[in-house]
Amino acid sequence: MADISHARSDLTGHPDAMEMRARYDRVLGGRDVALVDGPVFLAGLYLACSPWIVHFTANQPALTVHNLIIGGAIAVMALGFTMAPERMYGLSWAMCAIGAWLVVSSWIAGTNPDAGVIWNNVVVGAVVFCMGLACAATAMRVKKRA
């Protein structure tokens, strides 16, 4: 059996320690918006499930498909923000556009939507828009620091 009693528990003596520390600082420096990633994901999941939660699948089939697709897209964007933040924060403005679209989509994609459907999409759209603004503001602040 090998004697590993002389092994150190930290990486301070590793030849690439400074490079790794700089890389982690660069990657984690853009993570100021990590608190927004989870709520964005949940908003996307809620939007995808909202036709069944608010019960408008039977009388609004086009809006049902619309909310399912847009909700899935928002959830995928949130996963992208979490997995590859440096590459994805440019899409935070797209999330703002999606939020603005959700506010008006009930009247455009739906046919005679009732108040519950309208309020659902307006509230989710406003939440997504505000979270997109938070992501965009953080991305611009990180870009200024770099």
PDB file of C-alpha atoms in Angstrom, residues 2 10 13 29 34 45 66 91 102 104 117 135 141:
ATOM      1  CA  ALA A   2       1.292   3.457  -0.844  1.00  0.00           C
ATOM      2  CA  ASP A  10      -4.509  21.954  -0.081  1.00  0.00           C
ATOM      3  CA  GLY A  13       1.934  24.065  -3.955  1.00  0.00           C
ATOM      4  CA  GLY A  29     -17.174  36.845 -11.100  1.00  0.00           C
ATOM      5  CA  ALA A  34     -27.056  33.316  -9.336  1.00  0.00           C
ATOM      6  CA  LEU A  45     -41.667  25.637 -15.535  1.00  0.00           C
ATOM      7  CA  HIS A  66     -47.643  28.694 -26.894  1.00  0.00           C
ATOM      8  CA  LEU A  91     -29.416  36.434 -23.927  1.00  0.00           C
ATOM      9  CA  LEU A 102     -45.917  37.267 -22.685  1.00  0.00           C
ATOM     10  CA  VAL A 104     -49.478  40.792 -24.884  1.00  0.00           C
ATOM     11  CA  VAL A 117     -55.614  33.545 -18.690  1.00  0.00           C
ATOM     12  CA  CYS A 135     -29.625  39.465 -15.538  1.00  0.00           C
ATOM     13  CA  ARG A 141     -21.725  45.359 -14.553  1.00  0.00           C
TER      14      ARG A 141
END
